[in-house]
PDB file of C-alpha atoms in Angstrom:
ATOM      1  CA  MET A   1       0.000   0.000   0.000  1.00 78.00           C
ATOM      2  CA  ASP A   2       1.079   3.545  -0.587  1.00 84.00           C
ATOM      3  CA  LEU A   3       2.234   4.570   2.888  1.00 84.00           C
ATOM      4  CA  LYS A   4       2.157   8.225   1.848  1.00 88.00           C
ATOM      5  CA  LEU A   5      -1.631   7.914   1.556  1.00 91.00           C
ATOM      6  CA  TYR A   6      -2.370   5.393   4.308  1.00 93.00           C
ATOM      7  CA  ARG A   7      -1.186   4.575   7.792  1.00 90.00           C
ATOM      8  CA  ILE A   8      -1.579   1.067   9.218  1.00 91.00           C
ATOM      9  CA  LEU A   9      -1.993   0.843  12.986  1.00 88.00           C
ATOM     10  CA  GLY A  10      -2.339  -2.311  15.012  1.00 84.00           C
ATOM     11  CA  ASP A  11      -2.034  -4.124  18.296  1.00 83.00           C
ATOM     12  CA  GLU A  12      -5.612  -3.525  19.393  1.00 84.00           C
ATOM     13  CA  VAL A  13      -6.104   0.108  18.401  1.00 86.00           C
ATOM     14  CA  GLY A  14      -8.916   1.711  20.379  1.00 88.00           C
ATOM     15  CA  LEU A  15     -11.545   3.285  18.095  1.00 89.00           C
ATOM     16  CA  TYR A  16     -13.803   5.820  19.838  1.00 85.00           C
ATOM     17  CA  LEU A  17     -17.364   5.567  18.512  1.00 86.00           C
ATOM     18  CA  GLU A  18     -19.225   7.560  21.146  1.00 81.00           C
ATOM     19  CA  LYS A  19     -19.143   8.217  24.870  1.00 82.00           C
ATOM     20  CA  GLY A  20     -18.787   4.846  26.569  1.00 81.00           C
ATOM     21  CA  THR A  21     -18.161   2.935  23.331  1.00 84.00           C
ATOM     22  CA  ILE A  22     -14.603   2.127  22.276  1.00 86.00           C
ATOM     23  CA  LEU A  23     -13.873  -0.873  20.059  1.00 88.00           C
ATOM     24  CA  SER A  24     -10.512  -2.624  19.930  1.00 90.00           C
ATOM     25  CA  LEU A  25      -9.262  -3.303  16.401  1.00 92.00           C
ATOM     26  CA  SER A  26      -6.564  -5.836  15.516  1.00 92.00           C
ATOM     27  CA  LYS A  27      -5.283  -3.704  12.623  1.00 94.00           C
ATOM     28  CA  ALA A  28      -6.707  -0.676  10.851  1.00 94.00           C
ATOM     29  CA  VAL A  29      -5.840   1.268   7.703  1.00 95.00           C
ATOM     30  CA  PHE A  30      -6.371   5.017   7.968  1.00 93.00           C
ATOM     31  CA  SER A  31      -6.241   7.798   5.416  1.00 93.00           C
ATOM     32  CA  GLU A  32      -3.011   9.625   6.266  1.00 91.00           C
ATOM     33  CA  LYS A  33      -4.629  12.954   5.410  1.00 90.00           C
ATOM     34  CA  ARG A  34      -7.650  12.403   7.690  1.00 88.00           C
ATOM     35  CA  LEU A  35      -5.580  10.929  10.505  1.00 85.00           C
ATOM     36  CA  SER A  36      -3.138  13.864  10.420  1.00 77.00           C
ATOM     37  CA  LYS A  37      -6.019  16.351  10.468  1.00 80.00           C
ATOM     38  CA  GLU A  38      -8.115  14.646  13.156  1.00 76.00           C
ATOM     39  CA  GLY A  39      -5.239  13.378  15.290  1.00 69.00           C
ATOM     40  CA  ILE A  40      -4.577  10.516  17.646  1.00 75.00           C
ATOM     41  CA  SER A  41      -4.946  10.728  21.405  1.00 71.00           C
ATOM     42  CA  HIS A  42      -2.874   8.605  23.753  1.00 71.00           C
ATOM     43  CA  ASP A  43      -5.971   6.500  24.570  1.00 75.00           C
ATOM     44  CA  TYR A  44      -7.853   6.010  21.306  1.00 83.00           C
ATOM     45  CA  ILE A  45      -8.529   7.216  17.761  1.00 87.00           C
ATOM     46  CA  LYS A  46     -11.668   9.057  16.650  1.00 86.00           C
ATOM     47  CA  THR A  47     -10.844   8.955  12.930  1.00 90.00           C
ATOM     48  CA  VAL A  48     -12.873   6.411  10.969  1.00 92.00           C
ATOM     49  CA  PRO A  49     -10.561   3.805   9.418  1.00 94.00           C
ATOM     50  CA  GLU A  50     -10.812   2.968   5.729  1.00 95.00           C
ATOM     51  CA  VAL A  51     -10.321  -0.754   6.381  1.00 97.00           C
ATOM     52  CA  VAL A  52     -10.392  -2.802   9.585  1.00 96.00           C
ATOM     53  CA  PHE A  53      -8.666  -6.159   9.955  1.00 95.00           C
ATOM     54  CA  GLU A  54      -9.788  -8.422  12.756  1.00 94.00           C
ATOM     55  CA  VAL A  55      -7.628 -11.471  13.402  1.00 91.00           C
ATOM     56  CA  ASP A  56      -8.826 -14.361  15.535  1.00 86.00           C
ATOM     57  CA  VAL A  57      -6.577 -17.397  15.616  1.00 78.00           C
ATOM     58  CA  ASN A  58      -8.495 -19.572  18.078  1.00 77.00           C
ATOM     59  CA  ILE A  59     -12.196 -19.020  17.401  1.00 74.00           C
ATOM     60  CA  ASN A  60     -14.396 -20.535  14.732  1.00 67.00           C
ATOM     61  CA  ALA A  61     -16.362 -18.129  12.522  1.00 66.00           C
ATOM     62  CA  GLN A  62     -19.591 -20.148  12.761  1.00 69.00           C
ATOM     63  CA  SER A  63     -19.566 -20.491  16.561  1.00 70.00           C
ATOM     64  CA  GLU A  64     -19.077 -16.755  17.172  1.00 80.00           C
ATOM     65  CA  MET A  65     -21.192 -15.345  14.321  1.00 84.00           C
ATOM     66  CA  ASN A  66     -23.495 -13.239  16.541  1.00 88.00           C
ATOM     67  CA  PHE A  67     -20.569 -11.324  18.074  1.00 88.00           C
ATOM     68  CA  ILE A  68     -18.780 -11.048  14.718  1.00 91.00           C
ATOM     69  CA  SER A  69     -21.885  -9.789  12.903  1.00 93.00           C
ATOM     70  CA  ARG A  70     -22.633  -7.161  15.542  1.00 93.00           C
ATOM     71  CA  LYS A  71     -19.083  -5.807  15.491  1.00 93.00           C
ATOM     72  CA  ILE A  72     -18.954  -5.727  11.681  1.00 96.00           C
ATOM     73  CA  GLU A  73     -22.343  -3.983  11.470  1.00 96.00           C
ATOM     74  CA  THR A  74     -21.229  -1.427  14.079  1.00 95.00           C
ATOM     75  CA  LEU A  75     -18.017  -0.660  12.188  1.00 96.00           C
ATOM     76  CA  LEU A  76     -19.778  -0.329   8.828  1.00 97.00           C
ATOM     77  CA  ALA A  77     -22.454   1.932  10.351  1.00 95.00           C
ATOM     78  CA  PHE A  78     -19.664   4.099  11.793  1.00 93.00           C
ATOM     79  CA  GLY A  79     -18.288   4.638   8.268  1.00 95.00           C
ATOM     80  CA  VAL A  80     -15.616   1.951   7.826  1.00 96.00           C
ATOM     81  CA  LYS A  81     -15.437   1.060   4.118  1.00 96.00           C
ATOM     82  CA  LYS A  82     -14.360  -2.564   4.541  1.00 97.00           C
ATOM     83  CA  VAL A  83     -13.957  -5.087   7.338  1.00 98.00           C
ATOM     84  CA  ILE A  84     -11.725  -8.104   6.732  1.00 97.00           C
ATOM     85  CA  TRP A  85     -12.029 -10.709   9.489  1.00 95.00           C
ATOM     86  CA  ILE A  86      -9.432 -13.488   9.453  1.00 92.00           C
ATOM     87  CA  PHE A  87      -9.909 -16.776  11.302  1.00 90.00           C
ATOM     88  CA  GLY A  88      -6.922 -19.008  11.933  1.00 85.00           C
ATOM     89  CA  GLU A  89      -8.675 -22.089  13.251  1.00 83.00           C
ATOM     90  CA  ASN A  90     -10.566 -22.840  10.038  1.00 85.00           C
ATOM     91  CA  LYS A  91      -8.553 -20.643   7.626  1.00 88.00           C
ATOM     92  CA  THR A  92     -11.583 -18.556   6.731  1.00 90.00           C
ATOM     93  CA  ILE A  93     -11.970 -14.870   5.866  1.00 94.00           C
ATOM     94  CA  ILE A  94     -15.087 -12.703   6.000  1.00 94.00           C
ATOM     95  CA  VAL A  95     -15.097  -9.570   3.854  1.00 97.00           C
ATOM     96  CA  ALA A  96     -17.840  -7.036   4.582  1.00 98.00           C
ATOM     97  CA  GLU A  97     -18.573  -3.747   2.850  1.00 97.00           C
ATOM     98  CA  PRO A  98     -21.553  -1.404   3.290  1.00 96.00           C
ATOM     99  CA  GLY A  99     -24.446  -2.141   0.946  1.00 95.00           C
ATOM    100  CA  ARG A 100     -22.907  -5.367  -0.371  1.00 96.00           C
ATOM    101  CA  ASP A 101     -23.320  -9.030   0.438  1.00 97.00           C
ATOM    102  CA  TRP A 102     -20.703 -10.247   2.878  1.00 96.00           C
ATOM    103  CA  ILE A 103     -18.295 -12.809   1.491  1.00 95.00           C
ATOM    104  CA  MET A 104     -16.976 -15.781   3.430  1.00 94.00           C
ATOM    105  CA  THR A 105     -14.019 -17.363   1.674  1.00 95.00           C
ATOM    106  CA  ASN A 106     -10.821 -19.251   2.411  1.00 93.00           C
ATOM    107  CA  TRP A 107      -7.234 -18.083   2.815  1.00 91.00           C
ATOM    108  CA  SER A 108      -6.306 -18.900  -0.796  1.00 94.00           C
ATOM    109  CA  SER A 109      -8.657 -16.226  -2.202  1.00 95.00           C
ATOM    110  CA  ASP A 110      -7.424 -12.847  -3.390  1.00 96.00           C
ATOM    111  CA  ILE A 111      -8.954 -10.099  -1.231  1.00 95.00           C
ATOM    112  CA  GLU A 112      -8.749  -6.498  -2.419  1.00 94.00           C
ATOM    113  CA  ILE A 113      -7.811  -4.216   0.457  1.00 94.00           C
ATOM    114  CA  LEU A 114      -7.772  -0.724  -1.142  1.00 92.00           C
ATOM    115  CA  ASP A 115      -6.755   0.846  -4.425  1.00 87.00           C
ATOM    116  CA  GLY A 116      -6.182  -2.508  -6.138  1.00 90.00           C
ATOM    117  CA  GLU A 117      -3.896  -3.832  -3.376  1.00 91.00           C
ATOM    118  CA  VAL A 118      -4.592  -7.533  -2.919  1.00 94.00           C
ATOM    119  CA  LEU A 119      -4.073  -9.813   0.070  1.00 92.00           C
ATOM    120  CA  ASN A 120      -3.781 -13.572  -0.374  1.00 94.00           C
ATOM    121  CA  LEU A 121      -2.905 -15.158   2.962  1.00 91.00           C
ATOM    122  CA  LYS A 122      -2.040 -18.560   1.499  1.00 90.00           C
ATOM    123  CA  LYS A 123       0.424 -17.034  -0.994  1.00 92.00           C
ATOM    124  CA  LEU A 124       1.870 -14.826   1.725  1.00 89.00           C
ATOM    125  CA  HIS A 125       2.246 -17.815   4.065  1.00 85.00           C
ATOM    126  CA  ASP A 126       3.840 -19.948   1.353  1.00 89.00           C
ATOM    127  CA  GLU A 127       6.316 -17.170   0.486  1.00 91.00           C
ATOM    128  CA  GLU A 128       7.336 -16.894   4.138  1.00 87.00           C
ATOM    129  CA  GLN A 129       8.097 -20.639   4.423  1.00 82.00           C
TER     130      GLN A 129
END
């Protein structure tokens, strides 16, 4: 990704939605321009991310679907353009965008992140081996 346009923050970034509501995000991609303008506090971020990555290595997508759905719907309603939820246990990915059907696929699928940038976890894993 063009790191002049986007900043990637991780390690459970706190996203402030409203008083009393802060969500932890595994990784998030922010517009550099918006993030610079709106700022980051030492506790959380108020800027809406472009893309949110959630990574769960030990839970199964089907068994936790109520929690997952609620969090995705909350993020999309807040203005996030895309949520990519990665599950390690069953090597599954959910891709959700506002106004579109959610996609559940496997790690070998190409997933567009932003601006034509593609993530393929299987290829990435194989390259790292």
